[in-house]
PDB file of C-alpha atoms and ligand atoms in Angstrom:
ATOM      1  CA  MET A  48      33.107 -14.559 -10.993  1.00 92.00           C
ATOM      2  CA  MET A  49      30.769 -12.460  -8.952  1.00 95.00           C
ATOM      3  CA  THR A  50      32.288  -9.812  -6.746  1.00 96.00           C
ATOM      4  CA  SER A  51      31.709  -9.956  -3.006  1.00 96.00           C
ATOM      5  CA  LEU A  52      29.089  -7.185  -3.282  1.00 96.00           C
ATOM      6  CA  GLN A  53      27.188  -8.960  -6.062  1.00 96.00           C
ATOM      7  CA  LYS A  54      27.292 -12.190  -4.103  1.00 96.00           C
ATOM      8  CA  ARG A  55      25.945 -10.513  -0.964  1.00 96.00           C
ATOM      9  CA  LYS A  56      23.026  -9.041  -2.894  1.00 96.00           C
ATOM     10  CA  LEU A  57      22.184 -12.306  -4.626  1.00 96.00           C
ATOM     11  CA  ALA A  58      22.359 -14.112  -1.275  1.00 96.00           C
ATOM     12  CA  HIS A  59      19.960 -11.522   0.135  1.00 96.00           C
ATOM     13  CA  TYR A  60      17.601 -12.158  -2.770  1.00 96.00           C
ATOM     14  CA  PHE A  61      17.696 -15.881  -1.999  1.00 96.00           C
ATOM     15  CA  ASN A  62      16.855 -15.175   1.644  1.00 96.00           C
ATOM     16  CA  VAL A  63      13.960 -12.937   0.596  1.00 96.00           C
ATOM     17  CA  LEU A  64      12.510 -15.679  -1.620  1.00 95.00           C
ATOM     18  CA  ASP A  65      13.186 -18.432   0.969  1.00 97.00           C
ATOM     19  CA  PHE A  66      10.021 -17.498   2.804  1.00 95.00           C
ATOM     20  CA  ASP A  67      10.195 -20.184   5.501  1.00 95.00           C
ATOM     21  CA  LYS A  68      13.948 -19.644   5.937  1.00 95.00           C
ATOM     22  CA  ASN A  69      14.726 -23.365   5.741  1.00 97.00           C
ATOM     23  CA  GLY A  70      17.703 -22.784   3.472  1.00 96.00           C
ATOM     24  CA  VAL A  71      16.166 -24.069   0.235  1.00 97.00           C
ATOM     25  CA  LEU A  72      13.969 -22.446  -2.361  1.00 96.00           C
ATOM     26  CA  GLU A  73      10.913 -24.531  -3.144  1.00 97.00           C
ATOM     27  CA  ARG A  74       7.373 -24.274  -4.426  1.00 97.00           C
ATOM     28  CA  ASP A  75       6.015 -23.785  -0.905  1.00 97.00           C
ATOM     29  CA  ASP A  76       7.990 -20.568  -0.447  1.00 97.00           C
ATOM     30  CA  PHE A  77       6.140 -19.052  -3.383  1.00 95.00           C
ATOM     31  CA  ILE A  78       2.764 -20.403  -2.245  1.00 96.00           C
ATOM     32  CA  ASN A  79       3.401 -18.944   1.228  1.00 96.00           C
ATOM     33  CA  ILE A  80       4.182 -15.576  -0.295  1.00 94.00           C
ATOM     34  CA  GLY A  81       0.891 -15.854  -2.207  1.00 94.00           C
ATOM     35  CA  GLU A  82      -1.028 -16.677   0.970  1.00 95.00           C
ATOM     36  CA  ASN A  83       0.577 -13.717   2.655  1.00 93.00           C
ATOM     37  CA  LEU A  84      -0.547 -11.483  -0.201  1.00 92.00           C
ATOM     38  CA  CYS A  85      -4.099 -12.843   0.067  1.00 95.00           C
ATOM     39  CA  VAL A  86      -4.217 -11.892   3.744  1.00 94.00           C
ATOM     40  CA  LEU A  87      -2.745  -8.494   2.933  1.00 92.00           C
ATOM     41  CA  TRP A  88      -5.287  -7.796   0.204  1.00 93.00           C
ATOM     42  CA  GLY A  89      -8.225  -9.389   2.025  1.00 95.00           C
ATOM     43  CA  PHE A  90      -8.805 -12.259  -0.432  1.00 96.00           C
ATOM     44  CA  ARG A  91     -10.687 -14.985   1.391  1.00 97.00           C
ATOM     45  CA  GLU A  92      -9.918 -18.649   0.919  1.00 96.00           C
ATOM     46  CA  GLY A  93     -12.169 -20.241  -1.678  1.00 96.00           C
ATOM     47  CA  THR A  94     -12.717 -17.022  -3.620  1.00 97.00           C
ATOM     48  CA  GLU A  95     -11.634 -16.557  -7.205  1.00 97.00           C
ATOM     49  CA  ALA A  96      -9.209 -13.790  -6.254  1.00 95.00           C
ATOM     50  CA  TYR A  97      -7.570 -16.089  -3.696  1.00 97.00           C
ATOM     51  CA  THR A  98      -7.117 -18.921  -6.175  1.00 97.00           C
ATOM     52  CA  ALA A  99      -5.873 -16.541  -8.865  1.00 95.00           C
ATOM     53  CA  CYS A 100      -3.301 -15.049  -6.503  1.00 94.00           C
ATOM     54  CA  LEU A 101      -1.917 -18.462  -5.509  1.00 96.00           C
ATOM     55  CA  HIS A 102      -1.877 -19.548  -9.138  1.00 95.00           C
ATOM     56  CA  ARG A 103       0.122 -16.514 -10.029  1.00 92.00           C
ATOM     57  CA  CYS A 104       2.662 -17.175  -7.284  1.00 94.00           C
ATOM     58  CA  GLU A 105       2.954 -20.783  -8.352  1.00 95.00           C
ATOM     59  CA  GLY A 106       3.501 -19.477 -11.879  1.00 92.00           C
ATOM     60  CA  THR A 107       6.367 -17.365 -10.561  1.00 90.00           C
ATOM     61  CA  TRP A 108       7.935 -20.509  -9.080  1.00 94.00           C
ATOM     62  CA  LYS A 109       7.494 -22.336 -12.394  1.00 93.00           C
ATOM     63  CA  ASP A 110       9.104 -19.450 -14.284  1.00 87.00           C
ATOM     64  CA  PHE A 111      11.910 -19.499 -11.763  1.00 86.00           C
ATOM     65  CA  CYS A 112      12.402 -23.262 -12.312  1.00 92.00           C
ATOM     66  CA  ASP A 113      12.327 -22.792 -16.085  1.00 88.00           C
ATOM     67  CA  PHE A 114      14.899 -20.053 -15.726  1.00 84.00           C
ATOM     68  CA  MET A 115      17.118 -22.324 -13.604  1.00 85.00           C
ATOM     69  CA  GLY A 116      16.440 -25.316 -15.838  1.00 89.00           C
ATOM     70  CA  LYS A 117      14.960 -27.391 -13.002  1.00 92.00           C
ATOM     71  CA  PRO A 118      11.737 -29.401 -12.719  1.00 95.00           C
ATOM     72  CA  TYR A 119       8.873 -27.798 -10.739  1.00 95.00           C
ATOM     73  CA  ASP A 120       9.134 -30.236  -7.833  1.00 95.00           C
ATOM     74  CA  SER A 121      12.806 -29.571  -7.226  1.00 95.00           C
ATOM     75  CA  THR A 122      14.494 -27.294  -4.717  1.00 96.00           C
ATOM     76  CA  ALA A 123      17.484 -24.981  -4.852  1.00 95.00           C
ATOM     77  CA  THR A 124      20.046 -24.480  -2.132  1.00 96.00           C
ATOM     78  CA  MET A 125      21.885 -21.209  -1.590  1.00 96.00           C
ATOM     79  CA  GLU A 126      24.997 -22.728  -3.123  1.00 96.00           C
ATOM     80  CA  GLU A 127      23.125 -23.827  -6.275  1.00 94.00           C
ATOM     81  CA  TRP A 128      21.430 -20.469  -6.487  1.00 94.00           C
ATOM     82  CA  LEU A 129      24.671 -18.509  -6.218  1.00 95.00           C
ATOM     83  CA  GLU A 130      26.328 -20.690  -8.823  1.00 94.00           C
ATOM     84  CA  PHE A 131      23.390 -20.169 -11.159  1.00 92.00           C
ATOM     85  CA  ALA A 132      23.276 -16.449 -10.414  1.00 93.00           C
ATOM     86  CA  ASP A 133      26.965 -16.098 -11.193  1.00 95.00           C
ATOM     87  CA  LYS A 134      26.772 -17.995 -14.483  1.00 91.00           C
ATOM     88  CA  VAL A 135      23.414 -16.855 -15.752  1.00 89.00           C
ATOM     89  CA  ILE A 136      22.384 -13.608 -14.090  1.00 92.00           C
ATOM     90  CA  VAL A 137      25.535 -11.671 -13.316  1.00 94.00           C
ATOM     91  CA  ASN A 138      27.892 -12.975 -15.980  1.00 93.00           C
ATOM     92  CA  GLY A 139      25.590 -14.724 -18.412  1.00 90.00           C
ATOM     93  CA  ASP A 140      24.013 -14.287 -21.801  1.00 91.00           C
ATOM     94  CA  GLU A 141      22.717 -10.733 -22.290  1.00 94.00           C
ATOM     95  CA  GLU A 142      19.569 -11.706 -24.119  1.00 93.00           C
ATOM     96  CA  LEU A 143      18.425 -14.196 -21.484  1.00 89.00           C
ATOM     97  CA  TYR A 144      19.250 -11.730 -18.737  1.00 92.00           C
ATOM     98  CA  GLU A 145      17.340  -8.898 -20.413  1.00 94.00           C
ATOM     99  CA  ARG A 146      14.340 -11.141 -20.912  1.00 92.00           C
ATOM    100  CA  HIS A 147      14.421 -12.181 -17.261  1.00 89.00           C
ATOM    101  CA  ILE A 148      14.725  -8.715 -15.755  1.00 94.00           C
ATOM    102  CA  ASN A 149      12.056  -7.275 -18.045  1.00 95.00           C
ATOM    103  CA  LYS A 150       9.770 -10.086 -16.997  1.00 91.00           C
ATOM    104  CA  LEU A 151      10.581  -9.518 -13.329  1.00 92.00           C
ATOM    105  CA  ALA A 152       9.811  -5.790 -13.648  1.00 96.00           C
ATOM    106  CA  LYS A 153       6.478  -6.581 -15.298  1.00 94.00           C
ATOM    107  CA  GLU A 154       5.727  -9.139 -12.616  1.00 92.00           C
ATOM    108  CA  ILE A 155       6.437  -6.746  -9.760  1.00 95.00           C
ATOM    109  CA  ILE A 156       4.251  -4.066 -11.319  1.00 96.00           C
ATOM    110  CA  GLY A 157       1.574  -6.635 -12.194  1.00 93.00           C
ATOM    111  CA  PHE A 158       1.461  -7.841  -8.600  1.00 92.00           C
ATOM    112  CA  PHE A 159       1.919  -4.681  -6.591  1.00 96.00           C
ATOM    113  CA  ASP A 160       0.472  -1.860  -8.699  1.00 97.00           C
ATOM    114  CA  THR A 161      -2.888  -2.462  -7.068  1.00 95.00           C
ATOM    115  CA  ASN A 162      -4.560   0.726  -8.312  1.00 97.00           C
ATOM    116  CA  GLN A 163      -3.211  -0.029 -11.811  1.00 97.00           C
ATOM    117  CA  ASP A 164      -1.915   3.445 -12.578  1.00 98.00           C
ATOM    118  CA  GLY A 165       1.322   1.974 -13.930  1.00 97.00           C
ATOM    119  CA  TYR A 166       3.401   3.204 -10.978  1.00 98.00           C
ATOM    120  CA  ILE A 167       4.421   1.759  -7.631  1.00 98.00           C
ATOM    121  CA  SER A 168       3.475   4.101  -4.798  1.00 98.00           C
ATOM    122  CA  LEU A 169       5.064   3.923  -1.361  1.00 98.00           C
ATOM    123  CA  ASN A 170       2.045   2.008  -0.021  1.00 97.00           C
ATOM    124  CA  GLU A 171       2.252  -0.484  -2.863  1.00 97.00           C
ATOM    125  CA  TYR A 172       5.976  -0.863  -2.274  1.00 98.00           C
ATOM    126  CA  VAL A 173       5.340  -1.503   1.424  1.00 97.00           C
ATOM    127  CA  ASP A 174       3.011  -4.340   0.315  1.00 95.00           C
ATOM    128  CA  LEU A 175       5.982  -5.926  -1.420  1.00 96.00           C
ATOM    129  CA  PHE A 176       7.963  -5.778   1.817  1.00 96.00           C
ATOM    130  CA  MET A 177       5.015  -7.276   3.712  1.00 94.00           C
ATOM    131  CA  ALA A 178       4.516 -10.049   1.167  1.00 93.00           C
ATOM    132  CA  TYR A 179       8.138 -11.146   1.333  1.00 93.00           C
ATOM    133  CA  ARG A 180       8.525 -10.369   5.037  1.00 93.00           C
ATOM    134  CA  ILE A 181      11.326  -7.922   4.359  1.00 95.00           C
ATOM    135  CA  GLU A 182      11.944  -5.601   7.281  1.00 94.00           C
ATOM    136  CA  ILE A 183       9.358  -2.846   6.789  1.00 95.00           C
ATOM    137  CA  ARG A 184      11.451  -0.200   8.499  1.00 95.00           C
ATOM    138  CA  TYR A 185      13.709  -0.058   5.441  1.00 95.00           C
ATOM    139  CA  SER A 186      10.881   0.383   2.943  1.00 97.00           C
ATOM    140  CA  ALA A 187      10.662   4.195   3.009  1.00 97.00           C
ATOM    141  CA  LYS A 188      14.415   4.603   2.665  1.00 96.00           C
ATOM    142  CA  ALA A 189      14.538   2.078  -0.174  1.00 97.00           C
ATOM    143  CA  PHE A 190      11.572   3.743  -1.877  1.00 98.00           C
ATOM    144  CA  THR A 191      13.315   7.122  -1.803  1.00 98.00           C
ATOM    145  CA  LYS A 192      16.395   5.572  -3.384  1.00 97.00           C
ATOM    146  CA  LEU A 193      14.438   3.883  -6.174  1.00 98.00           C
ATOM    147  CA  ASP A 194      12.335   6.971  -6.964  1.00 98.00           C
ATOM    148  CA  LEU A 195      15.050   8.595  -9.072  1.00 98.00           C
ATOM    149  CA  ASP A 196      13.077  11.696 -10.169  1.00 98.00           C
ATOM    150  CA  HIS A 197      11.509  12.202  -6.715  1.00 98.00           C
ATOM    151  CA  ASP A 198       7.910  12.342  -7.934  1.00 98.00           C
ATOM    152  CA  ASP A 199       6.837   9.941  -5.159  1.00 98.00           C
ATOM    153  CA  TYR A 200       6.245   7.074  -7.581  1.00 98.00           C
ATOM    154  CA  ILE A 201       8.438   4.289  -8.880  1.00 98.00           C
ATOM    155  CA  SER A 202       7.908   4.171 -12.632  1.00 98.00           C
ATOM    156  CA  ALA A 203       8.476   1.081 -14.767  1.00 98.00           C
ATOM    157  CA  ASP A 204      11.780   2.578 -15.938  1.00 98.00           C
ATOM    158  CA  GLU A 205      12.889   3.364 -12.411  1.00 98.00           C
ATOM    159  CA  LEU A 206      12.028  -0.170 -11.371  1.00 98.00           C
ATOM    160  CA  LEU A 207      13.951  -1.678 -14.272  1.00 98.00           C
ATOM    161  CA  SER A 208      16.938   0.503 -13.474  1.00 98.00           C
ATOM    162  CA  ALA A 209      16.797  -0.690  -9.838  1.00 98.00           C
ATOM    163  CA  ILE A 210      16.563  -4.332 -10.921  1.00 98.00           C
ATOM    164  CA  ARG A 211      19.579  -3.893 -13.204  1.00 97.00           C
ATOM    165  CA  GLU A 212      21.624  -2.364 -10.401  1.00 97.00           C
ATOM    166  CA  PHE A 213      20.435  -4.898  -7.870  1.00 97.00           C
ATOM    167  CA  PHE A 214      21.520  -7.874  -9.956  1.00 96.00           C
ATOM    168  CA  ARG A 215      24.641  -6.584 -11.599  1.00 96.00           C
ATOM    169  CA  SER A 216      26.026  -3.365 -10.176  1.00 97.00           C
ATOM    170  CA  ASP A 217      29.288  -3.599  -8.280  1.00 97.00           C
ATOM    171  CA  ASP A 218      28.894  -0.096  -6.874  1.00 97.00           C
ATOM    172  CA  GLU A 219      28.273  -0.040  -3.113  1.00 95.00           C
ATOM    173  CA  ASN A 220      26.327   3.194  -3.580  1.00 96.00           C
ATOM    174  CA  ALA A 221      24.078   2.055  -6.426  1.00 97.00           C
ATOM    175  CA  LYS A 222      20.539   2.974  -5.438  1.00 97.00           C
ATOM    176  CA  GLY A 223      19.070  -0.188  -6.898  1.00 98.00           C
ATOM    177  CA  ASN A 224      20.971  -2.247  -4.318  1.00 97.00           C
ATOM    178  CA  TRP A 225      18.052  -1.331  -2.049  1.00 97.00           C
ATOM    179  CA  LEU A 226      15.357  -2.947  -4.220  1.00 98.00           C
ATOM    180  CA  PHE A 227      14.597  -5.617  -1.613  1.00 97.00           C
ATOM    181  CA  GLY A 228      15.492  -3.567   1.443  1.00 95.00           C
ATOM    182  CA  PHE A 229      18.582  -3.592   3.550  1.00 88.00           C
ATOM    183  CA  TRP A 230      20.940  -6.419   2.612  1.00 74.00           C
ATOM    184  CA  GLU A 231      24.212  -5.777   4.486  1.00 76.00           C
ATOM    185  CA  SER A 232      23.286  -8.280   7.195  1.00 58.00           C
ATOM    186  CA  ASN A 233      24.163 -11.009   4.708  1.00 46.00           C
ATOM    187  CA  SER A 234      27.718  -9.837   4.256  1.00 45.00           C
ATOM    188  CA  ASN A 235      30.331 -12.469   4.809  1.00 44.00           C
TER     189      ASN A 235
HETATM  190 CA1   CA B 119      12.239 -22.511   1.776  1.00 56.46          CA
HETATM  191 CA1   CA B 120       0.055   2.208  -8.445  1.00 56.46          CA
HETATM  192 CA1   CA B 121       9.663   8.461  -9.841  1.00 56.46          CA
END
């Protein structure tokens, strides 16, 4: 069973991904996030960059469905998500979990490391907040928490460490809890 803290974080993650806040995760949420990114990065509709960006976001949805064992045209409610998260992410098979979080770290860097130096800068991290419509005002604080060696960049290792803590840590003070911004508002 997930602890209350783990559940609150996983519920926050659901709310971050549920872009239109209609209470279910679906393909459109991921497409909307892609469209948001296109606006952010100045990709105009009809261009190759635009299409590639949407494709990539759709790919993220497909990976997510594969991970949850659902067809691509299905949806996931909060309840289904939390049940899945409990069984597969928080208390599941190590190998599957490791594969998923490594993939997620690569995906985040692939998407948001726009200058391709292998690190996430504060500006690039703010893009992530913009893309997912996470409250921007928490981005600097979250960035500082994730940048463990204080060199003003989030390295791949620092990101992976944050992802690990975000998904599994039961420590209220774990820095990685801040990966997707402030999450206490979802406490129950
Ligand atoms: Ca939705
Ligand atoms: Ca970078
Ligand atoms: Ca760093």
